[in-house]
Structures are given as structure tokens and as C-alpha cells.
Amino acid sequence: MTWIVLLFLVLGVVFNIMGNLGVLVFPDVYTRLQASSTCGTTAVFSVFIASMLITGLSVMTAKILVITLFFLVSSPVAAHIVARYAWNKDMVVWRKFHD
Amino acid sequence: MDLHRKWKIVRVVLTTFYLMAGWVLFTAALDPLMLGLGLILSFFVSLLTFKLFIEKNEVDFHSLLPRIHYGVFYLLLVIYKMYVASFKMLWLIIRGRINPRVVHFRTRLKSDIARVALTSSITLTPGTVTLSLDDDHLIVHWLDAKTTHSRYAGELVKGVFERLLKRIWI
């Protein structure tokens, strides 16, 4: 059990670091948003699963489950609002040119 | 009693029910005092917020009571896809060779809440972010685009999600 918890915590840390690295590496608003928001969501979700496993079967687990469900609803909406604002402001999408 | 007032009462009762479920989950106390307090508080809150929680034109039976057993399966599928796509995302960040494109496609889903669920799951899956949702027309930013053909891209991005959501909210 401890090893599964450790695995999920490590996954959370790795996704978080790589998401932040993606913000630095990628060229424009949309690609940076992809890296930060989506990798961040997976990271936080992994940490939530790890904490659910570590508390075992109790009332606390149900509360964390509810928080996780709310997070799954609210996080993509926040990302979508940022993307929608950028799209409505006519920001140009970066694309690779084949030479 | 006219139809509008009846529908208003139904909306208040449903909102109170959902708020009460949240209250019981978060307090985890089953003694009558706490339950009564929760009922009174959720009734007052639902009087203020029922117009936002359930829209006036949302009279479809299935949009209020979705089929939960398909919903649980759908949630597991979304989480599985989220992890698979996250590992692909890691590989893209390390390799640094991306091919971002904007793709347009349409959805066959009819109810509003099903469309919002589809939009959220597309955004939740790493690699795709929904830019705009206008009636049934979706604009999606795809980080590693395989194609820009509308129907083919739609099948790759939303294929399984749409088929399952159709069963949840008809």
C-alpha cells in the first residue's frame, strides 16, 4: 500500500515539474496553457488519490472524494475561460512551418 | 396554480435536495439538530440560487436525472485517458517537437449540460483545449495534431466521450 501511495506522490511531483518546464519551453499562449493547466490537473489529481489511499476507509476519504470531484469540474472550466479570452482577443496560434 | 409556479417549486425542491446532500457529506453529523439546521439553511440558499442552478428552459427529464451508472463508468474512462495523455504530454515537452493546430468540428449532443460535460472532458484531457463552444460547433486547440479534416479530427478528439455522454443524457 505504501508503495502505491509513493508512486502516486512521485507521479504528482513529476507532472508538476514537467508542466512548469513546459510553460518555459513552449512558444505561445495556447501551448503554454496546455502545459500548465492540464499537467497541473493530473498532478493535483494524483496527490488527491494518494491522500485518499493514505487515510483509508473513513469520513475524511469521502470529503477528499467530494473535493476531487469539484476539482475535476472547476479546473477545466478555468482553463477554458483563459483560452476563450485569448481566442476572442484574436491572438494568433503559433504553428510549425515545414521547410 | 399555473405551470410556471409549479416548475419554480420543483426547481426549489431539487436545489434544496442537492444542497442537503452536500451538507450531510461535509458535516458528517446525523443528529436531528444538525439535519434540521442544514435543511433550513439549504432551503434559504436554494430560494436565492435556484434560478442559476436549474435554468428556466431546462425542462428535459433526463438533463435533471442522468443515468448515474454510466456516469461512473464515464468518470473512470476520463481519468484513464487523462493519465495516458499526460504521459504523451511529458514526451512532447521533453522532445520539444510540437505541431499545434486549431480544429473545428460539430457535436451531435442535444442537451446543454451534455455539451458542457463534453467540453470539460476535452479540456481535461491533456493535449486538447476547447477554445469556443457555440451551440453545436466546437473549436479545439490540439497540441499534436494528426489531421485538420473536420470529421476525422472530431472522431479522434471526442469519439468515445460523445458516444458515452449520449447514453448518460440521451
mmCIF file of C-alpha atoms in Angstrom:
data_model
loop_
_atom_site.group_PDB
_atom_site.id
_atom_site.type_symbol
_atom_site.label_atom_id
_atom_site.label_comp_id
_atom_site.label_asym_id
_atom_site.label_seq_id
_atom_site.Cartn_x
_atom_site.Cartn_y
_atom_site.Cartn_z
ATOM 1 C CA MET A 1 0.000 0.000 0.000
ATOM 2 C CA THR A 2 2.794 2.397 0.930
ATOM 3 C CA TRP A 3 4.421 1.797 -2.435
ATOM 4 C CA ILE A 4 1.246 2.688 -4.348
ATOM 5 C CA VAL A 5 0.912 5.904 -2.306
ATOM 6 C CA LEU A 6 4.568 6.702 -3.032
ATOM 7 C CA LEU A 7 4.047 6.010 -6.741
ATOM 8 C CA PHE A 8 1.131 8.458 -6.938
ATOM 9 C CA LEU A 9 3.034 11.140 -4.975
ATOM 10 C CA VAL A 10 6.046 10.769 -7.296
ATOM 11 C CA LEU A 11 3.715 10.988 -10.324
ATOM 12 C CA GLY A 12 2.278 14.209 -8.892
ATOM 13 C CA VAL A 13 5.723 15.739 -8.413
ATOM 14 C CA VAL A 14 6.918 14.690 -11.896
ATOM 15 C CA PHE A 15 3.810 16.018 -13.682
ATOM 16 C CA ASN A 16 4.016 19.297 -11.783
ATOM 17 C CA ILE A 17 7.689 19.870 -12.598
ATOM 18 C CA MET A 18 7.249 18.933 -16.263
ATOM 19 C CA GLY A 19 4.179 21.156 -16.559
ATOM 20 C CA ASN A 20 6.151 24.126 -15.247
ATOM 21 C CA LEU A 21 9.019 23.268 -17.601
ATOM 22 C CA GLY A 22 6.518 23.212 -20.479
ATOM 23 C CA VAL A 23 5.467 26.784 -19.644
ATOM 24 C CA LEU A 24 9.070 27.867 -20.132
ATOM 25 C CA VAL A 25 9.694 25.799 -23.276
ATOM 26 C CA PHE A 26 6.568 26.329 -25.386
ATOM 27 C CA PRO A 27 6.163 29.304 -27.758
ATOM 28 C CA ASP A 28 2.699 30.924 -27.344
ATOM 29 C CA VAL A 29 -0.345 31.355 -25.066
ATOM 30 C CA TYR A 30 -2.279 28.267 -26.083
ATOM 31 C CA THR A 31 0.571 25.782 -25.916
ATOM 32 C CA ARG A 32 1.714 27.193 -22.567
ATOM 33 C CA LEU A 33 -1.844 26.911 -21.267
ATOM 34 C CA GLN A 34 -1.902 23.279 -22.373
ATOM 35 C CA ALA A 35 1.288 22.511 -20.455
ATOM 36 C CA SER A 36 0.390 24.354 -17.251
ATOM 37 C CA SER A 37 -3.309 23.635 -16.846
ATOM 38 C CA THR A 38 -3.554 20.041 -17.976
ATOM 39 C CA CYS A 39 -0.334 18.729 -16.450
ATOM 40 C CA GLY A 40 -1.210 20.626 -13.266
ATOM 41 C CA THR A 41 -4.629 18.966 -13.158
ATOM 42 C CA THR A 42 -3.111 15.499 -13.418
ATOM 43 C CA ALA A 43 -0.537 16.354 -10.727
ATOM 44 C CA VAL A 44 -3.104 17.603 -8.203
ATOM 45 C CA PHE A 45 -5.350 14.643 -9.007
ATOM 46 C CA SER A 46 -2.506 12.212 -8.290
ATOM 47 C CA VAL A 47 -1.851 13.869 -4.918
ATOM 48 C CA PHE A 48 -5.572 13.609 -4.080
ATOM 49 C CA ILE A 49 -5.598 9.884 -4.918
ATOM 50 C CA ALA A 50 -2.515 9.344 -2.773
ATOM 51 C CA SER A 51 -4.118 11.126 0.191
ATOM 52 C CA MET A 52 -7.303 9.104 -0.261
ATOM 53 C CA LEU A 53 -5.304 5.866 -0.142
ATOM 54 C CA ILE A 54 -3.333 7.004 2.904
ATOM 55 C CA THR A 55 -6.408 7.900 5.019
ATOM 56 C CA GLY A 56 -8.087 4.550 4.378
ATOM 57 C CA LEU A 57 -11.827 3.995 4.746
ATOM 58 C CA SER A 58 -13.191 6.892 6.809
ATOM 59 C CA VAL A 59 -15.303 10.048 6.642
ATOM 60 C CA MET A 60 -12.206 12.001 5.621
ATOM 61 C CA THR A 61 -11.900 9.917 2.439
ATOM 62 C CA ALA A 62 -15.434 10.832 1.412
ATOM 63 C CA LYS A 63 -14.623 14.508 1.931
ATOM 64 C CA ILE A 64 -11.478 14.251 -0.183
ATOM 65 C CA LEU A 65 -13.534 12.435 -2.842
ATOM 66 C CA VAL A 66 -16.016 15.315 -2.931
ATOM 67 C CA ILE A 67 -13.160 17.841 -3.183
ATOM 68 C CA THR A 68 -11.664 15.799 -6.050
ATOM 69 C CA LEU A 69 -14.976 15.768 -7.925
ATOM 70 C CA PHE A 70 -15.355 19.551 -7.518
ATOM 71 C CA PHE A 71 -11.772 19.982 -8.703
ATOM 72 C CA LEU A 72 -12.497 17.858 -11.792
ATOM 73 C CA VAL A 73 -15.379 20.210 -12.609
ATOM 74 C CA SER A 74 -13.723 23.546 -11.820
ATOM 75 C CA SER A 75 -10.223 23.078 -13.243
ATOM 76 C CA PRO A 76 -11.126 22.590 -16.955
ATOM 77 C CA VAL A 77 -13.603 25.465 -16.729
ATOM 78 C CA ALA A 78 -10.815 27.778 -15.516
ATOM 79 C CA ALA A 79 -8.524 26.657 -18.352
ATOM 80 C CA HIS A 80 -11.350 27.105 -20.863
ATOM 81 C CA ILE A 81 -12.016 30.673 -19.666
ATOM 82 C CA VAL A 82 -8.365 31.685 -20.234
ATOM 83 C CA ALA A 83 -8.312 30.005 -23.660
ATOM 84 C CA ARG A 84 -11.621 31.576 -24.658
ATOM 85 C CA TYR A 85 -10.403 35.045 -23.692
ATOM 86 C CA ALA A 86 -7.245 34.596 -25.786
ATOM 87 C CA TRP A 87 -9.303 33.270 -28.722
ATOM 88 C CA ASN A 88 -11.799 36.158 -28.560
ATOM 89 C CA LYS A 89 -8.894 38.647 -28.479
ATOM 90 C CA ASP A 90 -7.788 37.206 -31.875
ATOM 91 C CA MET A 91 -4.425 36.017 -30.658
ATOM 92 C CA VAL A 92 -2.639 34.188 -33.461
ATOM 93 C CA VAL A 93 -1.967 30.486 -32.989
ATOM 94 C CA TRP A 94 1.698 29.541 -33.314
ATOM 95 C CA ARG A 95 2.304 26.842 -35.888
ATOM 96 C CA LYS A 96 5.261 24.998 -37.267
ATOM 97 C CA PHE A 97 6.258 25.843 -40.823
ATOM 98 C CA HIS A 98 7.517 22.990 -42.924
ATOM 99 C CA ASP A 99 10.547 23.898 -44.969
ATOM 100 C CA MET B 1 -51.750 27.143 -9.989
ATOM 101 C CA ASP B 2 -50.086 27.910 -13.298
ATOM 102 C CA LEU B 3 -47.289 25.957 -14.894
ATOM 103 C CA HIS B 4 -44.546 28.475 -14.170
ATOM 104 C CA ARG B 5 -45.176 28.405 -10.422
ATOM 105 C CA LYS B 6 -45.205 24.589 -10.371
ATOM 106 C CA TRP B 7 -41.900 24.454 -12.221
ATOM 107 C CA LYS B 8 -40.475 27.024 -9.767
ATOM 108 C CA ILE B 9 -41.452 24.835 -6.792
ATOM 109 C CA VAL B 10 -39.889 21.760 -8.414
ATOM 110 C CA ARG B 11 -36.672 23.689 -9.010
ATOM 111 C CA VAL B 12 -36.511 24.903 -5.377
ATOM 112 C CA VAL B 13 -37.101 21.360 -4.074
ATOM 113 C CA LEU B 14 -34.419 19.859 -6.342
ATOM 114 C CA THR B 15 -31.864 22.543 -5.412
ATOM 115 C CA THR B 16 -32.610 22.002 -1.697
ATOM 116 C CA PHE B 17 -32.083 18.274 -2.176
ATOM 117 C CA TYR B 18 -28.671 18.727 -3.825
ATOM 118 C CA LEU B 19 -27.555 21.283 -1.194
ATOM 119 C CA MET B 20 -28.721 18.975 1.602
ATOM 120 C CA ALA B 21 -26.663 16.101 0.167
ATOM 121 C CA GLY B 22 -23.603 18.371 0.180
ATOM 122 C CA TRP B 23 -24.328 19.451 3.777
ATOM 123 C CA VAL B 24 -24.572 15.845 5.008
ATOM 124 C CA LEU B 25 -21.357 14.890 3.205
ATOM 125 C CA PHE B 26 -19.362 17.788 4.633
ATOM 126 C CA THR B 27 -20.650 17.836 8.226
ATOM 127 C CA ALA B 28 -20.946 14.028 8.558
ATOM 128 C CA ALA B 29 -23.296 14.523 11.552
ATOM 129 C CA LEU B 30 -26.641 12.700 11.629
ATOM 130 C CA ASP B 31 -28.256 14.117 14.808
ATOM 131 C CA PRO B 32 -31.629 15.876 14.294
ATOM 132 C CA LEU B 33 -30.360 19.340 15.277
ATOM 133 C CA MET B 34 -27.682 19.429 12.592
ATOM 134 C CA LEU B 35 -30.012 17.911 9.968
ATOM 135 C CA GLY B 36 -32.735 20.468 10.748
ATOM 136 C CA LEU B 37 -30.249 23.341 10.626
ATOM 137 C CA GLY B 38 -28.952 22.032 7.300
ATOM 138 C CA LEU B 39 -32.463 21.759 5.888
ATOM 139 C CA ILE B 40 -33.366 25.330 6.879
ATOM 140 C CA LEU B 41 -30.090 26.760 5.575
ATOM 141 C CA SER B 42 -30.228 24.870 2.280
ATOM 142 C CA PHE B 43 -33.840 25.960 1.772
ATOM 143 C CA PHE B 44 -32.888 29.628 2.168
ATOM 144 C CA VAL B 45 -29.839 29.268 -0.083
ATOM 145 C CA SER B 46 -31.920 27.454 -2.706
ATOM 146 C CA LEU B 47 -34.502 30.279 -2.646
ATOM 147 C CA LEU B 48 -31.677 32.632 -3.635
ATOM 148 C CA THR B 49 -29.863 30.439 -6.167
ATOM 149 C CA PHE B 50 -32.370 28.112 -7.865
ATOM 150 C CA LYS B 51 -32.554 30.368 -10.917
ATOM 151 C CA LEU B 52 -28.842 29.831 -11.541
ATOM 152 C CA PHE B 53 -28.695 26.176 -10.554
ATOM 153 C CA ILE B 54 -31.503 24.938 -12.822
ATOM 154 C CA GLU B 55 -32.257 27.126 -15.827
ATOM 155 C CA LYS B 56 -35.829 28.017 -16.666
ATOM 156 C CA ASN B 57 -35.761 26.285 -20.057
ATOM 157 C CA GLU B 58 -34.070 23.118 -18.780
ATOM 158 C CA VAL B 59 -37.265 21.090 -18.603
ATOM 159 C CA ASP B 60 -35.877 17.862 -20.058
ATOM 160 C CA PHE B 61 -36.372 14.992 -17.606
ATOM 161 C CA HIS B 62 -33.055 13.340 -18.460
ATOM 162 C CA SER B 63 -30.993 16.503 -18.010
ATOM 163 C CA LEU B 64 -32.130 16.665 -14.374
ATOM 164 C CA LEU B 65 -31.776 12.965 -13.617
ATOM 165 C CA PRO B 66 -28.858 11.500 -15.611
ATOM 166 C CA ARG B 67 -28.146 7.780 -15.632
ATOM 167 C CA ILE B 68 -25.586 7.556 -12.830
ATOM 168 C CA HIS B 69 -24.176 4.083 -13.562
ATOM 169 C CA TYR B 70 -22.985 5.188 -16.997
ATOM 170 C CA GLY B 71 -21.653 8.352 -15.323
ATOM 171 C CA VAL B 72 -19.339 6.395 -13.015
ATOM 172 C CA PHE B 73 -18.007 4.438 -15.985
ATOM 173 C CA TYR B 74 -17.533 7.709 -17.885
ATOM 174 C CA LEU B 75 -15.573 9.247 -14.996
ATOM 175 C CA LEU B 76 -13.226 6.235 -14.872
ATOM 176 C CA LEU B 77 -12.720 6.463 -18.645
ATOM 177 C CA VAL B 78 -11.894 10.192 -18.433
ATOM 178 C CA ILE B 79 -9.352 9.564 -15.636
ATOM 179 C CA TYR B 80 -7.721 6.735 -17.625
ATOM 180 C CA LYS B 81 -7.488 8.918 -20.747
ATOM 181 C CA MET B 82 -6.131 11.788 -18.624
ATOM 182 C CA TYR B 83 -3.206 9.685 -17.390
ATOM 183 C CA VAL B 84 -2.399 8.215 -20.825
ATOM 184 C CA ALA B 85 -2.425 11.664 -22.430
ATOM 185 C CA SER B 86 -0.320 13.111 -19.594
ATOM 186 C CA PHE B 87 2.475 10.671 -20.335
ATOM 187 C CA LYS B 88 2.279 11.618 -24.031
ATOM 188 C CA MET B 89 2.439 15.263 -22.915
ATOM 189 C CA LEU B 90 5.610 14.574 -20.916
ATOM 190 C CA TRP B 91 7.200 13.060 -24.010
ATOM 191 C CA LEU B 92 6.197 16.103 -26.091
ATOM 192 C CA ILE B 93 7.692 18.517 -23.534
ATOM 193 C CA ILE B 94 10.962 16.572 -23.375
ATOM 194 C CA ARG B 95 11.222 16.204 -27.147
ATOM 195 C CA GLY B 96 10.024 19.752 -27.882
ATOM 196 C CA ARG B 97 8.654 18.894 -31.337
ATOM 197 C CA ILE B 98 5.028 20.023 -31.333
ATOM 198 C CA ASN B 99 2.569 20.591 -34.169
ATOM 199 C CA PRO B 100 -0.251 22.759 -32.764
ATOM 200 C CA ARG B 101 -3.330 23.352 -34.894
ATOM 201 C CA VAL B 102 -6.867 24.644 -34.405
ATOM 202 C CA VAL B 103 -9.553 22.167 -35.490
ATOM 203 C CA HIS B 104 -13.289 22.776 -35.892
ATOM 204 C CA PHE B 105 -15.993 20.136 -35.578
ATOM 205 C CA ARG B 106 -19.618 19.674 -34.615
ATOM 206 C CA THR B 107 -21.200 17.565 -31.915
ATOM 207 C CA ARG B 108 -24.404 15.534 -32.099
ATOM 208 C CA LEU B 109 -25.303 16.028 -28.430
ATOM 209 C CA LYS B 110 -28.604 17.810 -27.850
ATOM 210 C CA SER B 111 -28.790 18.971 -24.220
ATOM 211 C CA ASP B 112 -26.748 21.900 -22.883
ATOM 212 C CA ILE B 113 -25.319 20.103 -19.864
ATOM 213 C CA ALA B 114 -24.078 17.207 -22.018
ATOM 214 C CA ARG B 115 -22.285 19.680 -24.290
ATOM 215 C CA VAL B 116 -20.657 21.359 -21.282
ATOM 216 C CA ALA B 117 -19.562 17.943 -19.978
ATOM 217 C CA LEU B 118 -18.055 17.130 -23.382
ATOM 218 C CA THR B 119 -16.210 20.484 -23.460
ATOM 219 C CA SER B 120 -14.851 19.952 -19.953
ATOM 220 C CA SER B 121 -13.626 16.449 -20.678
ATOM 221 C CA ILE B 122 -11.898 17.606 -23.869
ATOM 222 C CA THR B 123 -10.133 20.315 -21.839
ATOM 223 C CA LEU B 124 -9.341 17.871 -19.027
ATOM 224 C CA THR B 125 -7.563 15.522 -21.426
ATOM 225 C CA PRO B 126 -4.037 16.923 -21.869
ATOM 226 C CA GLY B 127 -3.196 17.874 -25.442
ATOM 227 C CA THR B 128 -6.539 19.452 -26.303
ATOM 228 C CA VAL B 129 -8.130 22.683 -25.033
ATOM 229 C CA THR B 130 -11.581 23.864 -26.096
ATOM 230 C CA LEU B 131 -11.406 27.475 -27.284
ATOM 231 C CA SER B 132 -15.061 28.094 -28.049
ATOM 232 C CA LEU B 133 -18.426 26.369 -27.805
ATOM 233 C CA ASP B 134 -21.187 27.910 -29.892
ATOM 234 C CA ASP B 135 -24.380 25.805 -29.997
ATOM 235 C CA ASP B 136 -23.048 22.569 -31.505
ATOM 236 C CA HIS B 137 -19.859 23.998 -33.014
ATOM 237 C CA LEU B 138 -16.629 23.359 -31.108
ATOM 238 C CA ILE B 139 -13.237 24.979 -31.744
ATOM 239 C CA VAL B 140 -10.409 22.960 -30.242
ATOM 240 C CA HIS B 141 -6.697 23.711 -29.960
ATOM 241 C CA TRP B 142 -4.779 20.470 -30.491
ATOM 242 C CA LEU B 143 -1.161 20.324 -29.412
ATOM 243 C CA ASP B 144 -0.017 17.414 -31.572
ATOM 244 C CA ALA B 145 -2.439 17.481 -34.476
ATOM 245 C CA LYS B 146 -2.647 14.384 -36.661
ATOM 246 C CA THR B 147 -5.108 15.959 -39.104
ATOM 247 C CA THR B 148 -7.200 19.082 -39.711
ATOM 248 C CA HIS B 149 -10.022 17.250 -41.501
ATOM 249 C CA SER B 150 -13.158 18.067 -39.513
ATOM 250 C CA ARG B 151 -14.826 14.673 -39.224
ATOM 251 C CA TYR B 152 -11.636 12.677 -38.696
ATOM 252 C CA ALA B 153 -10.327 15.137 -36.074
ATOM 253 C CA GLY B 154 -13.696 15.043 -34.296
ATOM 254 C CA GLU B 155 -13.572 11.253 -34.161
ATOM 255 C CA LEU B 156 -10.044 11.304 -32.693
ATOM 256 C CA VAL B 157 -10.735 14.029 -30.114
ATOM 257 C CA LYS B 158 -14.272 13.357 -28.912
ATOM 258 C CA GLY B 159 -15.181 9.904 -30.285
ATOM 259 C CA VAL B 160 -15.619 7.756 -27.176
ATOM 260 C CA PHE B 161 -16.695 10.656 -24.933
ATOM 261 C CA GLU B 162 -19.580 11.620 -27.180
ATOM 262 C CA ARG B 163 -20.879 8.056 -27.522
ATOM 263 C CA LEU B 164 -20.937 7.591 -23.728
ATOM 264 C CA LEU B 165 -22.423 11.033 -22.986
ATOM 265 C CA LYS B 166 -25.252 10.262 -25.383
ATOM 266 C CA ARG B 167 -26.203 7.347 -23.154
ATOM 267 C CA ILE B 168 -25.995 9.391 -19.938
ATOM 268 C CA TRP B 169 -28.128 12.340 -21.073
ATOM 269 C CA ILE B 170 -29.942 10.649 -24.002
#
